[in-house]
mmCIF file of C-alpha atoms in Angstrom:
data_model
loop_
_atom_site.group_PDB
_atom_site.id
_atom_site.type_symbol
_atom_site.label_atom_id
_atom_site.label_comp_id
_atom_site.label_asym_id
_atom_site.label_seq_id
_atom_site.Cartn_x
_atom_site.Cartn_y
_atom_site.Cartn_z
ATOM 1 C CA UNK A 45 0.000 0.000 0.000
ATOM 2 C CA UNK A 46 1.095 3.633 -0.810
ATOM 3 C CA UNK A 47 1.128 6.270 1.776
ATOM 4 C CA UNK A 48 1.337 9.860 2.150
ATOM 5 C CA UNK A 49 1.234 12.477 4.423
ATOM 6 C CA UNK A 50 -0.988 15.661 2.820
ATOM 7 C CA UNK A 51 1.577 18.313 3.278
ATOM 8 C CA UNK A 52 4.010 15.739 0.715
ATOM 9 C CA UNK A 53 1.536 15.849 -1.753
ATOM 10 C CA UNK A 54 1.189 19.210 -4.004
ATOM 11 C CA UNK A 55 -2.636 20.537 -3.375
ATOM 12 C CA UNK A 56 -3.728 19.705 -6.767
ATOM 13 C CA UNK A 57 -2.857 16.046 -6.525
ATOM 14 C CA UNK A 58 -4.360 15.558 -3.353
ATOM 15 C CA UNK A 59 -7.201 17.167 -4.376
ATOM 16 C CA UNK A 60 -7.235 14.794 -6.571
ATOM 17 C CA UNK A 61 -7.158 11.615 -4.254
ATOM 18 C CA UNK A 62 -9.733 13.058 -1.936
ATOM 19 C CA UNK A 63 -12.419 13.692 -4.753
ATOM 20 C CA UNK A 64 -11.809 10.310 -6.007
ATOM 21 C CA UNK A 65 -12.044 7.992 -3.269
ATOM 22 C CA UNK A 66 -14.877 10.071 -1.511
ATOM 23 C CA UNK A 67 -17.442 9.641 -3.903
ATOM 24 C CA UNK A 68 -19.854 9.789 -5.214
ATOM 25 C CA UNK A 69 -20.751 12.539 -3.256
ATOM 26 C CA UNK A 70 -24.389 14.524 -3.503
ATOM 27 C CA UNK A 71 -24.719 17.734 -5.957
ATOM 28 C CA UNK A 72 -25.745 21.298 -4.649
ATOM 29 C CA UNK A 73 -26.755 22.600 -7.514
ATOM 30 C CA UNK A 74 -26.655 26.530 -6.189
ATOM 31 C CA UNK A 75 -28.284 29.466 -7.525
ATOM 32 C CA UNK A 76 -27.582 32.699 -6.236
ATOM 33 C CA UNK A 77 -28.114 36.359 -6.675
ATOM 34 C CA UNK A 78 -25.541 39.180 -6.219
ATOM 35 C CA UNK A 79 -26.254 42.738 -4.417
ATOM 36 C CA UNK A 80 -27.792 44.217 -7.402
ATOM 37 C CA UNK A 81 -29.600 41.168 -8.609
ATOM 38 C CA UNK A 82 -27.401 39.747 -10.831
ATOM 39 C CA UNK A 83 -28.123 35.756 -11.100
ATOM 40 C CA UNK A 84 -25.040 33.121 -10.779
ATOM 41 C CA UNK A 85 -25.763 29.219 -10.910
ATOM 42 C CA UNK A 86 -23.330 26.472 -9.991
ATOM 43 C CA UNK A 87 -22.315 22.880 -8.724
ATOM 44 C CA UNK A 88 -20.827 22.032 -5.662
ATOM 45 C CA UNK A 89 -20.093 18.479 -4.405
ATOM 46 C CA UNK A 90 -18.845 19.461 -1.227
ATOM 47 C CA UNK A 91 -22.519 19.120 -0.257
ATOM 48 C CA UNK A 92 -24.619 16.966 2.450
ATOM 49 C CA UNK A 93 -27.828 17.548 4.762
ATOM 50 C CA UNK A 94 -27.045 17.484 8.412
ATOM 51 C CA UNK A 95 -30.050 18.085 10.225
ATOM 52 C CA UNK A 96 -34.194 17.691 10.216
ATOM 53 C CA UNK A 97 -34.950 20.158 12.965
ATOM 54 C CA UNK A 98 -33.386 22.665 12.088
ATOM 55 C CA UNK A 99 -33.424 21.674 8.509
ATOM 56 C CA UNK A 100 -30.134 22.086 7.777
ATOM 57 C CA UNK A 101 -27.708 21.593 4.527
ATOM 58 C CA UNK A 102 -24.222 22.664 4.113
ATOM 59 C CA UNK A 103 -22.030 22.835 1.030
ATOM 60 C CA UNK A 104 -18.531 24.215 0.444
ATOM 61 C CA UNK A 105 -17.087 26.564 -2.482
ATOM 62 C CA UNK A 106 -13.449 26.090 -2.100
ATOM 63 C CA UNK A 107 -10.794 28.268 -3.198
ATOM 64 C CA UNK A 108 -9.028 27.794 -6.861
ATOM 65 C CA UNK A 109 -6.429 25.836 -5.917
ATOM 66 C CA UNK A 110 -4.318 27.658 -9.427
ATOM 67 C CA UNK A 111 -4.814 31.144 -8.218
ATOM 68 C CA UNK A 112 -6.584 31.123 -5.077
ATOM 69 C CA UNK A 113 -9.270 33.186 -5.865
ATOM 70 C CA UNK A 114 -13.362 32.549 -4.630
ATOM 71 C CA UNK A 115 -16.290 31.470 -6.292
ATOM 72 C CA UNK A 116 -18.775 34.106 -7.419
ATOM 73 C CA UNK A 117 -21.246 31.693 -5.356
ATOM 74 C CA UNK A 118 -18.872 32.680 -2.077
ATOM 75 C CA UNK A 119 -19.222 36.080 -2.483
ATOM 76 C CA UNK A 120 -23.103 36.191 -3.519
ATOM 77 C CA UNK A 121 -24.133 34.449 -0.251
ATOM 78 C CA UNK A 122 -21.559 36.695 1.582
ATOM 79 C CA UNK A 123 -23.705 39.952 0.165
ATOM 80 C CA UNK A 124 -26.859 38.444 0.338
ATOM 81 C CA UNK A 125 -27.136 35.377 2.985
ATOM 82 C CA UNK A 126 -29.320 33.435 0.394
ATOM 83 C CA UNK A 127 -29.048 30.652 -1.803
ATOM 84 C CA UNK A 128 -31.832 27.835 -3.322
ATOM 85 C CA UNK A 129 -30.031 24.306 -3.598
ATOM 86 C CA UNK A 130 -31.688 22.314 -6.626
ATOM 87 C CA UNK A 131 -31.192 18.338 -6.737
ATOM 88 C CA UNK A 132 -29.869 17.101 -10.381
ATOM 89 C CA UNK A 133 -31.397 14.325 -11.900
ATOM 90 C CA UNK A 134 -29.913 12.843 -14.779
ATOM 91 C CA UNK A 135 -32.090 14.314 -17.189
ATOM 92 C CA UNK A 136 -30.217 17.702 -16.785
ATOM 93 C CA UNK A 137 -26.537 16.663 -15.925
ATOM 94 C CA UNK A 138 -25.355 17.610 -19.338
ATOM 95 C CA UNK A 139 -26.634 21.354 -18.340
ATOM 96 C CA UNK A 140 -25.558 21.184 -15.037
ATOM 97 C CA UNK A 141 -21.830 20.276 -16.086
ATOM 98 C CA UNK A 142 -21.902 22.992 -18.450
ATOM 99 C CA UNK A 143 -22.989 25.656 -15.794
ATOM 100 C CA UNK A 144 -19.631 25.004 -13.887
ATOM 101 C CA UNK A 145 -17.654 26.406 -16.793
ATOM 102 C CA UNK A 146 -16.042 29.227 -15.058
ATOM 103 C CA UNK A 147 -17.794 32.323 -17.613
ATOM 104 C CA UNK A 148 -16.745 35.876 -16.711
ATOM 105 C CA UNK A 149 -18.518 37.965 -13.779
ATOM 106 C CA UNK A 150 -22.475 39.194 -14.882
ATOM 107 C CA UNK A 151 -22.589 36.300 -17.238
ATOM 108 C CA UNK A 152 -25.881 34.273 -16.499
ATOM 109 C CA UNK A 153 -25.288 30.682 -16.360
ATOM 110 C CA UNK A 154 -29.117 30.183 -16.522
ATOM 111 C CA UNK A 155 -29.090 31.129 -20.122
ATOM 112 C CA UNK A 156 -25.881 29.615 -20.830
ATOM 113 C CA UNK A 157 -27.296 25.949 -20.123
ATOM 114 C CA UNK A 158 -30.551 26.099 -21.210
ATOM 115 C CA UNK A 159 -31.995 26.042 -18.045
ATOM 116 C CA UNK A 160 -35.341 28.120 -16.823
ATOM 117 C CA UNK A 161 -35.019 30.431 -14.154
ATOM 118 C CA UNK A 162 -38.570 30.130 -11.536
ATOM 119 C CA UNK A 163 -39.165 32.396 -8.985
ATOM 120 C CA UNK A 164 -38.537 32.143 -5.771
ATOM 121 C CA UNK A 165 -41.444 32.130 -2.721
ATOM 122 C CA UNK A 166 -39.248 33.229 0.188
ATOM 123 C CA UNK A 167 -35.478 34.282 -0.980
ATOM 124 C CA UNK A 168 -34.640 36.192 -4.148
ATOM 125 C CA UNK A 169 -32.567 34.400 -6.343
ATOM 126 C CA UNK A 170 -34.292 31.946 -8.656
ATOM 127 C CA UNK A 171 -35.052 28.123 -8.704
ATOM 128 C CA UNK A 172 -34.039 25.948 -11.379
ATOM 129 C CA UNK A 173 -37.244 24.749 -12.768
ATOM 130 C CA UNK A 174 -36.017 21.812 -14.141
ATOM 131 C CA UNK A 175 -34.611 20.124 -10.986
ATOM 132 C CA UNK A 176 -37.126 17.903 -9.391
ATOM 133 C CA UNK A 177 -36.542 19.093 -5.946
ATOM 134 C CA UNK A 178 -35.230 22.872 -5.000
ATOM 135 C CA UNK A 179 -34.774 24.007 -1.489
ATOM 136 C CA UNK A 180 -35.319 27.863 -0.531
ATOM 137 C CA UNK A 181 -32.549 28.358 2.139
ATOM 138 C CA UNK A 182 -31.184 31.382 4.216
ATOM 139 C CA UNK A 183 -27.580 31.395 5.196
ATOM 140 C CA UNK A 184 -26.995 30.916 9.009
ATOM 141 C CA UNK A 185 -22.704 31.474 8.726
ATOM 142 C CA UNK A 186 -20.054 31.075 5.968
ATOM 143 C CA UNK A 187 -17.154 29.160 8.079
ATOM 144 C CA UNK A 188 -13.353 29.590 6.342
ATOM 145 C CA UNK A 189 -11.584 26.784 6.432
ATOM 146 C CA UNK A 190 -8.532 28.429 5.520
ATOM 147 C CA UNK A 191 -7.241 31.570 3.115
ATOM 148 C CA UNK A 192 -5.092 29.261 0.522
ATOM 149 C CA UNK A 193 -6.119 27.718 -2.877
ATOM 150 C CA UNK A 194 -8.394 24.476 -2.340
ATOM 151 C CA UNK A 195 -9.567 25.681 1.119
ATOM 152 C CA UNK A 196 -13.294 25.266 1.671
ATOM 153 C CA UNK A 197 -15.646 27.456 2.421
ATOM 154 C CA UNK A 198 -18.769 25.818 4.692
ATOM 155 C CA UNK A 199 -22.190 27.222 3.817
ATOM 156 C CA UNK A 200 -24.568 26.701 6.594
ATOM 157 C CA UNK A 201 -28.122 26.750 5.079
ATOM 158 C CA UNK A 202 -31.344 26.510 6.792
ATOM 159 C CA UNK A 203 -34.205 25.767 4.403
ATOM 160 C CA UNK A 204 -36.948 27.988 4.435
ATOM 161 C CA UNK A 205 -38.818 26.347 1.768
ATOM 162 C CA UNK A 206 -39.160 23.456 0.026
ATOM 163 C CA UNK A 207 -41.006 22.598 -3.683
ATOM 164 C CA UNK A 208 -40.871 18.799 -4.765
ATOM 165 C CA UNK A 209 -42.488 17.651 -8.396
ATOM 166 C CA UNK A 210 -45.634 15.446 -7.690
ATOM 167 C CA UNK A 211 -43.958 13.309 -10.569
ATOM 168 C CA UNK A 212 -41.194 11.703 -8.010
ATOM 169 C CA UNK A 213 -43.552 11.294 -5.687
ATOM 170 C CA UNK A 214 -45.131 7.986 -4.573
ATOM 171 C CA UNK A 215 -48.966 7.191 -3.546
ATOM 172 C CA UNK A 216 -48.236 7.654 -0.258
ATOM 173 C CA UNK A 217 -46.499 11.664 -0.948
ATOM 174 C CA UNK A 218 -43.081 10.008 -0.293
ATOM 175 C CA UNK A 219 -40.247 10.782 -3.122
ATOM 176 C CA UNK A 220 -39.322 7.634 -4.669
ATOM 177 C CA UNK A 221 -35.596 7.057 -5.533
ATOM 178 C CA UNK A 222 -36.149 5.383 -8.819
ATOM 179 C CA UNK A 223 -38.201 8.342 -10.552
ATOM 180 C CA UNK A 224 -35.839 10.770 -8.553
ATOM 181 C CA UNK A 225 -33.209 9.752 -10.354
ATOM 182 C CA UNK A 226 -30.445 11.567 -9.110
ATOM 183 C CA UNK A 227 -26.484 11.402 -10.052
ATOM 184 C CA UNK A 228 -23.839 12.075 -8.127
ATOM 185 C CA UNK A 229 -19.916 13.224 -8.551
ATOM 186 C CA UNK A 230 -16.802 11.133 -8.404
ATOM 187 C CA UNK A 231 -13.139 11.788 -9.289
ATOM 188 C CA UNK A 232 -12.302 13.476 -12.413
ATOM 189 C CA UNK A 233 -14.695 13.468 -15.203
ATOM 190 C CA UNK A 234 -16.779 10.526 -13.500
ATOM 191 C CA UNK A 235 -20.195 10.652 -12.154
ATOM 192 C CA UNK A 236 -22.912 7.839 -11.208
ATOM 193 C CA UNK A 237 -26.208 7.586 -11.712
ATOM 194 C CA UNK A 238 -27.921 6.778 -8.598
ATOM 195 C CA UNK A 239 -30.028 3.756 -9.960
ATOM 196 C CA UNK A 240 -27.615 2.754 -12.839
ATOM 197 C CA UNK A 241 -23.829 3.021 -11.695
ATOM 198 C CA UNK A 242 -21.258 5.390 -13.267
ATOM 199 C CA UNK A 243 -21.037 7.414 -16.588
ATOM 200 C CA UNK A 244 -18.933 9.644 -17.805
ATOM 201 C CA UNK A 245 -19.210 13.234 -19.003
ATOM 202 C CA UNK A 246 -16.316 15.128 -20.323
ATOM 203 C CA UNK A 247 -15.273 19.058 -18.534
ATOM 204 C CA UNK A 248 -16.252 21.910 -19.460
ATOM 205 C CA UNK A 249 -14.010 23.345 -21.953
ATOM 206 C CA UNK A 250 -11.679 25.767 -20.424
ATOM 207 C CA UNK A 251 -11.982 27.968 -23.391
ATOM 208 C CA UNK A 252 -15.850 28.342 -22.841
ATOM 209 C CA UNK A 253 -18.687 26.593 -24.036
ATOM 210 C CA UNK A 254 -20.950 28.964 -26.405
ATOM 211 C CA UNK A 255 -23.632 28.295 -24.103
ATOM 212 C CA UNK A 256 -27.488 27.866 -25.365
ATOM 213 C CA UNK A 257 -28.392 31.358 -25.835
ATOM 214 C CA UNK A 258 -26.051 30.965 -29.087
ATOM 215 C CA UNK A 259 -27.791 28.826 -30.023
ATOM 216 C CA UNK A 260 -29.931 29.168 -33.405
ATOM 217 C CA UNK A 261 -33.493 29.024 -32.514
ATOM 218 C CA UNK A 262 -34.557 25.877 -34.426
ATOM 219 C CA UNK A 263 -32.020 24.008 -32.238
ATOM 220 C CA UNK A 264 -32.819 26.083 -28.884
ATOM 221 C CA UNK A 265 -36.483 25.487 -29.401
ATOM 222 C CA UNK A 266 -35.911 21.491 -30.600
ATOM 223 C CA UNK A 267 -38.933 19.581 -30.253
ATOM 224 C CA UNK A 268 -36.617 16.273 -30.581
ATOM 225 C CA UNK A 269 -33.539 17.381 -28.345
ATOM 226 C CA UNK A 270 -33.532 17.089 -24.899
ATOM 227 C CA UNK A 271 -31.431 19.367 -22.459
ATOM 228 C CA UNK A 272 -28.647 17.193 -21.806
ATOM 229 C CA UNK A 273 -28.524 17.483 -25.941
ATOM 230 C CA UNK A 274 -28.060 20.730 -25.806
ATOM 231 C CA UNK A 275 -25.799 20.168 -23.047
ATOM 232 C CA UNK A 276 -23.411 18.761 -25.178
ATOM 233 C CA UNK A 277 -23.934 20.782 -28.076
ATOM 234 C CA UNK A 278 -23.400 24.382 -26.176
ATOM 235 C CA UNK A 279 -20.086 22.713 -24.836
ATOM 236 C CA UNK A 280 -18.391 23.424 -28.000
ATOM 237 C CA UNK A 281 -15.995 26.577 -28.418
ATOM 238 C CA UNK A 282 -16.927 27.694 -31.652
ATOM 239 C CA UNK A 283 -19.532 26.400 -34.125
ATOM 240 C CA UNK A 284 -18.200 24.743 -37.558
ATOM 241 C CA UNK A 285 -17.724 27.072 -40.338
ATOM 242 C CA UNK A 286 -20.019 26.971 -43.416
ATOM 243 C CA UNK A 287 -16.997 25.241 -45.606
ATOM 244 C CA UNK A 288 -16.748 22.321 -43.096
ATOM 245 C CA UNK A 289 -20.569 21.733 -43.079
ATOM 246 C CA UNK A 290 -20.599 21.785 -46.668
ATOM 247 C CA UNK A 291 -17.889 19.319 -46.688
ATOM 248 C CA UNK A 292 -19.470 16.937 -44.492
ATOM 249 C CA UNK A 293 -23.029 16.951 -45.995
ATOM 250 C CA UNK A 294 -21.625 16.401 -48.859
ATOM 251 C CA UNK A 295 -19.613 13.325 -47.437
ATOM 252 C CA UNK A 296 -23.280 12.778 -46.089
ATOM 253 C CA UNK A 297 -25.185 12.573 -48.789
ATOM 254 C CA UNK A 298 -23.908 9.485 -50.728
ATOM 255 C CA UNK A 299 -25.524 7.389 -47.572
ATOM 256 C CA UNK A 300 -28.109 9.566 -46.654
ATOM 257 C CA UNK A 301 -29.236 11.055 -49.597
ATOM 258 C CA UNK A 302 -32.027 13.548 -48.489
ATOM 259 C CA UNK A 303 -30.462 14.949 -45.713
ATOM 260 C CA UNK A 304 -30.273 18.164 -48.085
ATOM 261 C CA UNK A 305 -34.122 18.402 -48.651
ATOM 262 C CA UNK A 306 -35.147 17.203 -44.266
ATOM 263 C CA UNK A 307 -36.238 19.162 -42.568
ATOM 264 C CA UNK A 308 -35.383 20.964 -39.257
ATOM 265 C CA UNK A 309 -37.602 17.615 -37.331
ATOM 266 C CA UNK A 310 -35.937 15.150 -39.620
ATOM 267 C CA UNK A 311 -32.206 16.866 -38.625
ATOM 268 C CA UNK A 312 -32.287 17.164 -35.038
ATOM 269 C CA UNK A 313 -33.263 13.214 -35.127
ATOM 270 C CA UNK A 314 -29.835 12.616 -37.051
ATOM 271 C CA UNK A 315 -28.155 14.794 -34.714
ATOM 272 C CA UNK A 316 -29.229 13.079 -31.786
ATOM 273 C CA UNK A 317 -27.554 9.642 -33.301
ATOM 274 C CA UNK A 318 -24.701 11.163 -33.878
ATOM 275 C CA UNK A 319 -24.759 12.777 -29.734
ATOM 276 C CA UNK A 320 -25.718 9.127 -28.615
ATOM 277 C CA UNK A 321 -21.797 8.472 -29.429
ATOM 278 C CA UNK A 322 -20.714 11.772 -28.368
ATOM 279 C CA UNK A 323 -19.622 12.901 -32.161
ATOM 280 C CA UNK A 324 -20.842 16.611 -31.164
ATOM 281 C CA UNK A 325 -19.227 18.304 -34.124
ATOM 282 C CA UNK A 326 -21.070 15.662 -36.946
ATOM 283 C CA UNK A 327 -24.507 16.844 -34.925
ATOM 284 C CA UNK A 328 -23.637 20.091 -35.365
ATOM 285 C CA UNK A 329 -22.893 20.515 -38.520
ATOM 286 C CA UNK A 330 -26.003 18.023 -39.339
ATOM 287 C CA UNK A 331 -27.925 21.049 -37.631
ATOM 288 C CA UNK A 332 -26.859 23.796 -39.278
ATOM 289 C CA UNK A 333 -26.697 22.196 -42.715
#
């Protein structure tokens, strides 16, 4: 066996050995609102419920272990002492993965995934409406564990409010795990599907995703793509240029020979093929051909 004392090991690689063999861990999918209402929405897996009565949750922004800087999350419940945790199911992990991609200050991450942005009852910044549980919470204390790069950051939440879909419930108003569905993150890129096992779902790009509000609005308003399609499809950097998706329907067309006369419908079902082996670039250029 191979052993280590933490202080031997450089932050990053530790981090690295913690995340992994403490998993999966739960999802706090956190949406938050700055002083001057400014939206922010992000994952956290630092993230567990520790008491009924109170209701309480916690979850932990750490600090970038490259430059040591906080989490716009940090300093939103810092301001405002508010927060709503969502649940993620796996019918919107694609969108939640994309949200963590670290876009610039003022940039809404709502609109960058594709997700809908609900009201609140109690606190001000806004549910995710897709998530099939979302807890309105006020922030009791922020607790520093420390002022250097991977130091958490413990968010004391008592919940306030809570809205669950009837459609995970069972016939006796109890949620039932199965239509939950809920993942949950490992090391790396890995996550697990709570009634399945694990899966795999490749970062963010560090260069940015385009996001969904780039989107052109046949494929934003898809009738055939789900949102963990365009999940995948808004983590792209840039879209393929006219040339290349002339090339390629061309390349197309001697085994699919009317994918120049199909229509938008008849597309996005192609395009979803081609996602279902995680060829993003072929679906793309299938859509905008």
């Amino acid at each position: 066996m191979t052993s280590f004392e933490p202080k031997s090991l450089s932050t990053s690689k530790l981090h690295g050995y913690l995340l992994s063999a403490v998993a999966p861990r739960p999802i706090a999918f956190a949406s938050t609102m700055d002083a001057d209402g400014n939206p922010n929405l992000s994952p956290f897996s630092f993230f567990n419920v520790f008491s009924a009565n109170p209701p309480i949750m916690i979850f932990s922004p750490a600090r970038r272990v490259r430059d040591n800087t906080t989490k716009h999350t940090l300093e939103n419940v810092e301001e405002t002492k508010e927060v709503v945790i969502n649940v993620v199911n796996y019918d919107m992990v694609h969108q939640m993965s994309l949200s963590s991609t670290e876009y610039p200050d003022g940039v809404n991450e709502f609109d960058k995934s594709g997700l809908t942005m609900l009201k609140s009852d109690i606190v001000k910044p806004f549910r995710v409406a897709e998530a099939p549980v979302q807890f309105e919470c006020k922030v009791n204390d922020v607790i520093k564990l420390g002022t250097e790069g991977g130091a958490g950051n413990l968010i004391i939440c008592e919940v306030v409010k809570l809205h669950i879909d009837e459609d995970v419930l069972d016939k006796n108003g109890m949620i039932n795990q199965q239509k939950l569905d809920l993942v949950a993150r490992a090391g790396g890129s890995y996550y697990t599907r709570a009634k399945k096992g694990f899966f795999e779902i490749p970062k963010p790009l560090s260069t940015l995703g385009i996001g969904v509000d780039n989107f052109p609005d046949h494929v934003k308003n898809s009738m055939v793509l789900t949102g963990n399609d365009l999940g995948m499809l808004a983590n792209i950097e840039a879209l393929p240029t006219d040339e290349s998706v002339k090339r390629f329907v061309e390349d197309l067309g001697a085994r699919y020979s009317n994918i120049k006369t199909a229509t938008h419908r008849q597309k996005h079902k192609l395009a979803r093929n081609y996602l279902s082996f995680g060829d993003v670039e072929s679906a793309w250029k299938i859509l905008l051909s």
